[in-house]
Coordinates of C-alpha atoms in Angstrom, one line a residue:
M1 CA -46.9 3.0 1.0
L2 CA -45.7 2.9 -2.3
S3 CA -49.1 1.2 -3.0
I4 CA -51.1 3.6 -1.9
L5 CA -49.5 6.7 -3.4
R6 CA -50.2 4.1 -6.7
R7 CA -53.8 4.0 -6.0
E8 CA -54.4 7.7 -5.5
A9 CA -52.8 7.9 -8.8
A10 CA -54.8 5.9 -10.6
A11 CA -57.7 7.4 -9.0
G12 CA -57.1 10.5 -11.4
C13 CA -55.7 13.0 -8.7
S14 CA -55.5 16.1 -10.1
D15 CA -51.9 16.7 -8.9
A16 CA -50.4 13.7 -11.4
V17 CA -46.6 16.4 -11.0
L18 CA -47.2 16.2 -7.3
L19 CA -47.8 12.3 -6.6
R20 CA -44.9 11.6 -9.0
E21 CA -42.4 13.8 -7.0
R22 CA -43.8 11.5 -3.9
L23 CA -43.3 8.1 -5.3
R24 CA -40.0 9.3 -7.4
R25 CA -38.7 10.5 -3.7
S26 CA -40.5 7.2 -1.7
C27 CA -38.5 5.3 -4.6
A28 CA -35.8 6.4 -3.4
A29 CA -35.4 6.3 -0.2
A30 CA -36.5 2.7 0.0
T31 CA -33.5 1.9 -2.3
A32 CA -31.4 4.0 -0.1
R33 CA -32.7 2.3 2.4
L34 CA -32.0 -1.7 0.6
R35 CA -28.7 -0.6 -0.4
G36 CA -27.9 0.5 2.9
Y37 CA -28.2 -3.0 4.8
A38 CA -26.7 -4.2 1.5
T39 CA -23.2 -2.8 2.2
A40 CA -23.6 -2.3 5.9
A41 CA -20.2 -3.9 7.8
K42 CA -19.9 -7.3 8.7
E43 CA -18.5 -7.9 11.7
M44 CA -15.6 -10.2 12.0
T45 CA -13.3 -11.9 14.7
V46 CA -9.3 -11.6 13.9
R47 CA -9.4 -15.4 14.3
E48 CA -12.5 -15.1 11.5
A49 CA -11.2 -13.0 9.3
L50 CA -7.3 -15.4 9.1
N51 CA -9.3 -18.6 8.7
T52 CA -11.3 -17.2 6.0
A53 CA -8.2 -15.7 4.6
L54 CA -6.6 -19.2 4.4
D55 CA -9.4 -21.1 3.7
E56 CA -10.3 -19.0 0.0
E57 CA -6.5 -19.2 -0.9
M58 CA -6.4 -22.9 -0.3
S59 CA -9.4 -23.1 -2.0
A60 CA -8.1 -20.8 -5.0
D61 CA -4.1 -21.7 -5.4
P62 CA -3.8 -26.1 -5.0
R63 CA -0.1 -25.1 -4.8
V64 CA -1.0 -23.1 -1.3
F65 CA -0.4 -25.7 2.1
L66 CA -0.3 -25.6 5.7
M67 CA 2.6 -27.2 8.0
G68 CA 2.4 -27.0 11.8
E69 CA 2.1 -28.9 15.0
E70 CA -2.0 -29.5 15.2
V71 CA -2.8 -27.9 12.7
G72 CA -5.2 -30.6 11.0
E73 CA -5.7 -33.4 13.7
Y74 CA -7.6 -32.4 17.1
Q75 CA -10.0 -30.5 15.6
G76 CA -8.0 -28.7 13.5
A77 CA -9.8 -25.7 11.6
Y78 CA -8.7 -27.1 7.4
K79 CA -8.9 -31.1 7.6
K80 CA -11.4 -30.6 5.1
F81 CA -8.3 -30.3 2.6
G82 CA -6.4 -33.3 3.6
P83 CA -3.5 -34.8 5.1
E84 CA -1.3 -33.7 2.0
R85 CA -1.9 -30.1 2.0
V86 CA -3.0 -29.8 6.0
V87 CA 0.2 -31.0 7.4
D88 CA 0.4 -32.0 11.3
T89 CA 4.2 -31.8 12.3
P90 CA 6.0 -32.9 15.1
I91 CA 7.0 -31.0 17.6
T92 CA 10.5 -29.6 15.5
E93 CA 10.2 -25.8 14.4
A94 CA 13.7 -26.4 12.7
G95 CA 12.4 -29.8 10.9
F96 CA 9.1 -28.7 9.6
T97 CA 10.5 -24.9 8.8
G98 CA 13.5 -26.9 6.8
I99 CA 10.9 -28.0 4.8
G100 CA 8.7 -26.0 4.3
V101 CA 11.7 -23.5 2.8
G102 CA 12.7 -26.3 0.3
A103 CA 8.8 -26.9 -0.9
A104 CA 8.4 -23.1 -1.4
Y105 CA 12.1 -23.3 -3.7
Y106 CA 10.6 -26.5 -5.5
G107 CA 7.6 -23.4 -6.4
L108 CA 4.8 -24.9 -3.8
R109 CA 3.2 -22.3 -1.0
P110 CA 3.6 -22.9 2.1
V111 CA 1.7 -21.6 5.1
V112 CA 4.1 -22.7 7.8
E113 CA 2.3 -22.1 11.4
F114 CA 4.2 -21.4 14.1
M115 CA 2.5 -21.8 17.6
T116 CA 3.8 -18.8 19.4
F117 CA 7.1 -16.9 17.3
N118 CA 9.4 -17.7 20.4
F119 CA 9.3 -21.3 19.0
A120 CA 10.2 -19.9 15.8
M121 CA 13.9 -19.2 17.6
Q122 CA 14.4 -22.8 16.9
A123 CA 14.1 -22.3 13.4
I124 CA 15.6 -18.6 12.8
D125 CA 18.3 -20.5 10.4
H126 CA 15.7 -22.0 8.1
I127 CA 13.6 -18.2 8.3
I128 CA 17.0 -16.4 7.5
N129 CA 20.0 -17.8 5.9
S130 CA 17.6 -20.1 3.7
A131 CA 14.3 -18.2 2.9
A132 CA 15.3 -14.2 3.6
K133 CA 18.9 -14.7 1.7
M134 CA 17.7 -17.1 -1.2
N135 CA 16.9 -15.0 -3.6
Y136 CA 19.8 -12.8 -4.1
M137 CA 22.1 -15.1 -3.2
S138 CA 20.6 -17.0 -6.3
A139 CA 20.7 -13.9 -8.5
G140 CA 17.1 -14.0 -8.7
N141 CA 16.7 -17.8 -9.7
I142 CA 14.7 -19.1 -6.8
S143 CA 12.1 -17.2 -5.3
V144 CA 11.1 -18.5 -2.0
P145 CA 7.1 -18.0 -1.2
I146 CA 6.4 -18.7 2.0
V147 CA 4.3 -17.1 5.0
F148 CA 5.6 -17.3 8.3
R149 CA 2.8 -17.1 11.0
G150 CA 1.8 -17.1 14.5
P151 CA 0.9 -15.4 17.9
N152 CA 3.3 -12.2 18.2
G153 CA 4.6 -10.6 21.8
A154 CA 3.0 -10.8 25.3
A155 CA 0.4 -13.1 25.9
A156 CA -0.5 -12.8 29.5
G157 CA 1.3 -14.7 32.3
V158 CA 3.1 -17.1 30.3
G159 CA 6.7 -15.6 31.1
A160 CA 9.8 -14.4 29.6
Q161 CA 10.5 -17.2 26.9
H162 CA 7.1 -16.7 25.6
S163 CA 6.2 -12.6 25.4
Q164 CA 8.6 -11.5 23.4
C165 CA 8.3 -9.0 19.9
Y166 CA 9.9 -10.1 16.9
A167 CA 8.8 -6.9 14.9
A168 CA 12.5 -5.6 15.1
W169 CA 14.2 -8.7 15.3
Y170 CA 13.0 -10.0 11.8
G171 CA 12.9 -6.5 10.4
S172 CA 15.9 -5.6 10.5
C173 CA 16.6 -8.9 8.3
P174 CA 16.5 -7.7 4.6
G175 CA 15.0 -10.8 2.6
L176 CA 11.9 -10.5 4.2
K177 CA 9.0 -8.8 4.4
V178 CA 7.6 -8.4 8.0
L179 CA 3.9 -7.5 8.3
A180 CA 1.3 -6.9 11.7
P181 CA -2.6 -6.1 11.7
Y182 CA -4.1 -4.9 13.8
S183 CA -8.6 -5.2 12.7
S184 CA -10.4 -8.3 11.0
E185 CA -10.1 -6.4 8.2
D186 CA -5.9 -5.8 8.3
A187 CA -6.0 -9.3 8.9
R188 CA -7.4 -10.9 6.4
G189 CA -6.1 -8.2 3.5
L190 CA -2.5 -8.6 4.7
L191 CA -2.9 -12.5 5.1
K192 CA -3.4 -13.1 1.3
A193 CA -1.4 -11.2 0.2
A194 CA 1.7 -12.4 1.9
I195 CA 0.5 -16.2 0.8
R196 CA 0.5 -14.5 -3.0
D197 CA 4.0 -12.9 -2.2
P198 CA 6.7 -14.6 -4.0
D199 CA 8.9 -13.0 -1.3
P200 CA 8.8 -14.8 2.4
V201 CA 6.7 -13.1 4.8
V202 CA 6.7 -13.3 8.4
F203 CA 3.7 -12.3 9.8
L204 CA 3.2 -11.3 12.9
E205 CA -0.2 -11.7 15.0
N206 CA -1.3 -11.0 18.0
E207 CA -3.3 -13.8 20.7
L208 CA -5.2 -11.6 22.6
I209 CA -6.4 -10.0 19.7
Y210 CA -8.0 -13.1 18.3
G211 CA -11.4 -13.2 19.9
E212 CA -11.7 -9.3 18.7
R213 CA -14.6 -7.9 16.9
F214 CA -14.4 -5.7 14.0
P215 CA -16.2 -4.6 11.3
V216 CA -15.3 -5.5 7.7
S217 CA -16.3 -4.0 5.0
A218 CA -18.3 -5.6 1.6
E219 CA -15.5 -5.0 -0.2
A220 CA -12.3 -6.9 2.6
L221 CA -15.1 -9.9 1.8
D222 CA -14.6 -10.3 -1.3
S223 CA -12.3 -13.5 -2.2
S224 CA -10.0 -11.0 -4.5
F225 CA -9.5 -8.3 -1.3
C226 CA -5.6 -8.3 -0.3
L227 CA -4.4 -4.7 1.0
P228 CA -1.2 -3.8 -0.3
I229 CA 2.5 -4.7 1.4
G230 CA 4.4 -1.4 2.9
K231 CA 1.0 0.5 2.9
A232 CA 0.6 2.3 6.2
K233 CA -3.2 3.2 7.2
I234 CA -4.4 6.1 8.9
E235 CA -6.7 4.8 11.5
R236 CA -7.6 8.6 12.9
E237 CA -6.7 12.1 11.4
G238 CA -5.1 14.6 13.4
K239 CA -2.9 18.1 13.4
D240 CA -1.1 18.3 16.8
V241 CA 0.5 15.1 17.0
T242 CA 1.7 11.8 15.0
I243 CA 1.3 8.3 16.7
T244 CA 2.1 5.5 14.9
A245 CA 1.8 2.0 16.0
F246 CA 1.3 -1.6 15.5
S247 CA -1.0 -4.8 15.9
K248 CA -2.4 -4.8 19.5
M249 CA -0.5 -1.5 20.0
V250 CA -2.7 0.3 17.7
G251 CA -6.1 -0.2 19.8
L252 CA -3.9 1.3 22.6
S253 CA -3.1 4.1 20.9
L254 CA -6.6 4.9 19.6
E255 CA -7.6 4.8 23.2
A256 CA -5.0 7.1 23.9
A257 CA -6.4 9.7 21.1
E258 CA -9.7 9.3 22.8
I259 CA -8.7 10.6 25.9
L260 CA -6.5 13.2 24.3
A261 CA -9.1 14.4 22.2
K262 CA -11.3 16.2 25.5
E263 CA -8.3 17.9 26.3
G264 CA -7.9 19.3 22.8
I265 CA -5.4 17.5 21.7
S266 CA -5.8 16.1 18.0
A267 CA -3.8 13.4 17.1
E268 CA -3.3 11.4 14.1
V269 CA -3.1 7.3 14.8
I270 CA -1.0 5.4 11.9
N271 CA -2.0 1.5 12.0
L272 CA 1.7 0.3 10.1
L273 CA 0.9 -2.3 9.2
S274 CA 4.0 -3.3 7.3
I275 CA 7.3 -3.5 9.4
R276 CA 9.3 -4.7 6.3
P277 CA 8.6 -2.6 4.3
L278 CA 7.7 0.8 6.2
D279 CA 5.8 3.2 4.8
R280 CA 8.5 5.8 5.0
P281 CA 6.4 8.4 3.1
T282 CA 3.5 8.3 4.8
I283 CA 4.9 8.9 8.3
N284 CA 6.7 11.8 7.2
A285 CA 4.2 13.3 5.9
S286 CA 2.2 13.1 9.1
V287 CA 5.0 14.2 10.7
R288 CA 5.6 17.5 9.0
K289 CA 2.1 18.2 9.3
T290 CA 1.6 17.8 13.3
S291 CA 5.5 18.9 14.3
R292 CA 5.7 15.9 17.1
L293 CA 5.8 12.1 17.2
V294 CA 5.3 9.7 19.5
T295 CA 6.2 5.4 18.5
V296 CA 4.5 3.3 20.7
E297 CA 5.6 -0.7 20.1
E298 CA 5.6 -3.7 22.6
G299 CA 8.8 -4.6 22.1
F300 CA 12.5 -3.9 23.7
P301 CA 12.9 0.1 23.1
Q302 CA 16.9 -0.9 21.9
H303 CA 17.2 -1.3 18.5
G304 CA 13.9 -0.9 18.3
V305 CA 10.9 -0.5 15.7
G306 CA 10.8 3.3 16.9
A307 CA 13.9 3.7 16.9
E308 CA 14.3 3.0 13.6
I309 CA 10.8 5.6 12.5
G310 CA 12.8 7.7 14.7
M311 CA 15.7 8.2 12.8
S312 CA 13.3 8.3 9.4
I313 CA 12.1 11.2 10.7
I314 CA 15.3 12.7 11.7
E315 CA 16.5 12.2 8.3
D316 CA 14.0 13.3 6.2
S317 CA 11.9 15.9 8.0
F318 CA 14.2 17.3 11.0
G319 CA 13.4 20.5 10.6
Y320 CA 9.5 20.1 10.5
L321 CA 9.7 18.7 14.4
D322 CA 8.4 21.5 17.1
A323 CA 9.4 18.4 19.9
P324 CA 11.9 15.5 21.0
I325 CA 10.7 12.5 19.2
E326 CA 9.2 9.8 22.4
R327 CA 9.1 6.7 22.4
I328 CA 6.8 4.0 24.2
T329 CA 7.9 0.5 24.4
G330 CA 8.5 -2.0 27.1
A331 CA 10.5 -3.0 29.5
D332 CA 14.4 -3.4 28.6
V333 CA 14.1 -6.6 30.5
P334 CA 12.7 -9.8 30.5
M335 CA 8.8 -9.5 30.3
P336 CA 8.1 -10.8 34.2
Y337 CA 5.5 -13.7 34.8
A338 CA 3.7 -11.9 38.0
A339 CA 0.1 -10.4 36.6
N340 CA 1.2 -6.7 38.1
L341 CA 4.5 -7.1 36.9
E342 CA 3.4 -7.6 33.5
R343 CA 1.5 -4.9 33.4
M344 CA 4.2 -2.2 34.2
A345 CA 6.7 -4.1 32.0
L346 CA 4.0 -3.4 28.8
P347 CA 2.8 0.1 27.3
Q348 CA -0.5 1.2 28.6
I349 CA -2.8 3.9 27.3
E350 CA -1.9 6.4 29.3
D351 CA 1.7 6.0 28.6
I352 CA 0.7 6.9 25.3
V353 CA -1.6 9.9 26.6
R354 CA 2.2 11.3 29.4
A355 CA 4.1 10.9 25.9
A356 CA 1.8 12.8 24.0
K357 CA 1.2 15.4 26.2
R358 CA 5.0 16.1 26.3
V359 CA 5.3 16.8 22.7
C360 CA 2.5 19.3 22.8
H361 CA 4.1 20.5 25.9
R362 CA 1.1 20.4 27.0
S363 CA 2.3 18.1 30.4
V364 CA 1.9 19.4 34.2
P365 CA 6.0 20.3 36.0
M366 CA 6.7 17.6 38.4
A367 CA 7.0 20.6 41.5
A368 CA 3.8 21.4 40.3
T369 CA 2.0 19.0 41.8
A370 CA 3.7 17.8 44.9

């Protein structure tokens, strides 16, 4: 097209102004198409996002090193950095977590990986007493820049000992920062932020979404990219009900919001990202707009993240509520092994939909369905 226009212009077409305008528009359209291709979002799995984030931070800062079980041997992803910076450990969480905390005291930046956060119970003394409290107990003289990361919550058919959500456990402890990403961009940006942070960070991943693909912006692919700790993200705007969630539950909440939209209910979905510090201002602002709140989490109901969020709303925005707060949680039982019972013990999309309808006064009374 451009070559044709240039030939016509060179031939001395009488309407030179029109030709120049056509040429300008064609050039603008071509540039826009190229720009669109250049900035089109790339898709990446959560696993790839975590791997690239850790790879870049280890390359940028020689103080960062990784330790855990089978992180270097058996086709470990980071063995290129050598055994001094990728430390394969025995199966002794208390031992290698203590070594990691000690290394952080001396200015290194360890990333301690647990095969599952359930195994972190073996090391909880070091995470809380040795890491979380040291900055305070040393009057600010000792910082502990360490990241504890690994799969959190239920996987699939792994039984009660391997299926707990630790967000509320660690979120209740001063001195820790607790993060729970959902998408690939979340995972990449938050892991970078966690590694760079001067304080101990508990980084809760979800095994079931490691292989899920999400769009990642060009900005997020830059090596300098990181997300702010303590800031939630509004994944979907709405005006009728606020739904808060984190990790895998964000996906369920977004699917529930799609169903609710078909029934005329506009749900605002907030991806918490950070459990501690909790972004209370964003949550309160949303509830003051929608006047209704549903909290969603995988963990147990008592003393849960949703309970803390609900109390925050009661303290700061009670007068804006038009309905009682609804909490969707895991069942108050150890996780069953059987697949059918496991499903019943975990929040499902239909649970979120029903709760949102209740707070919007759209649920059908049971007597009407009898």
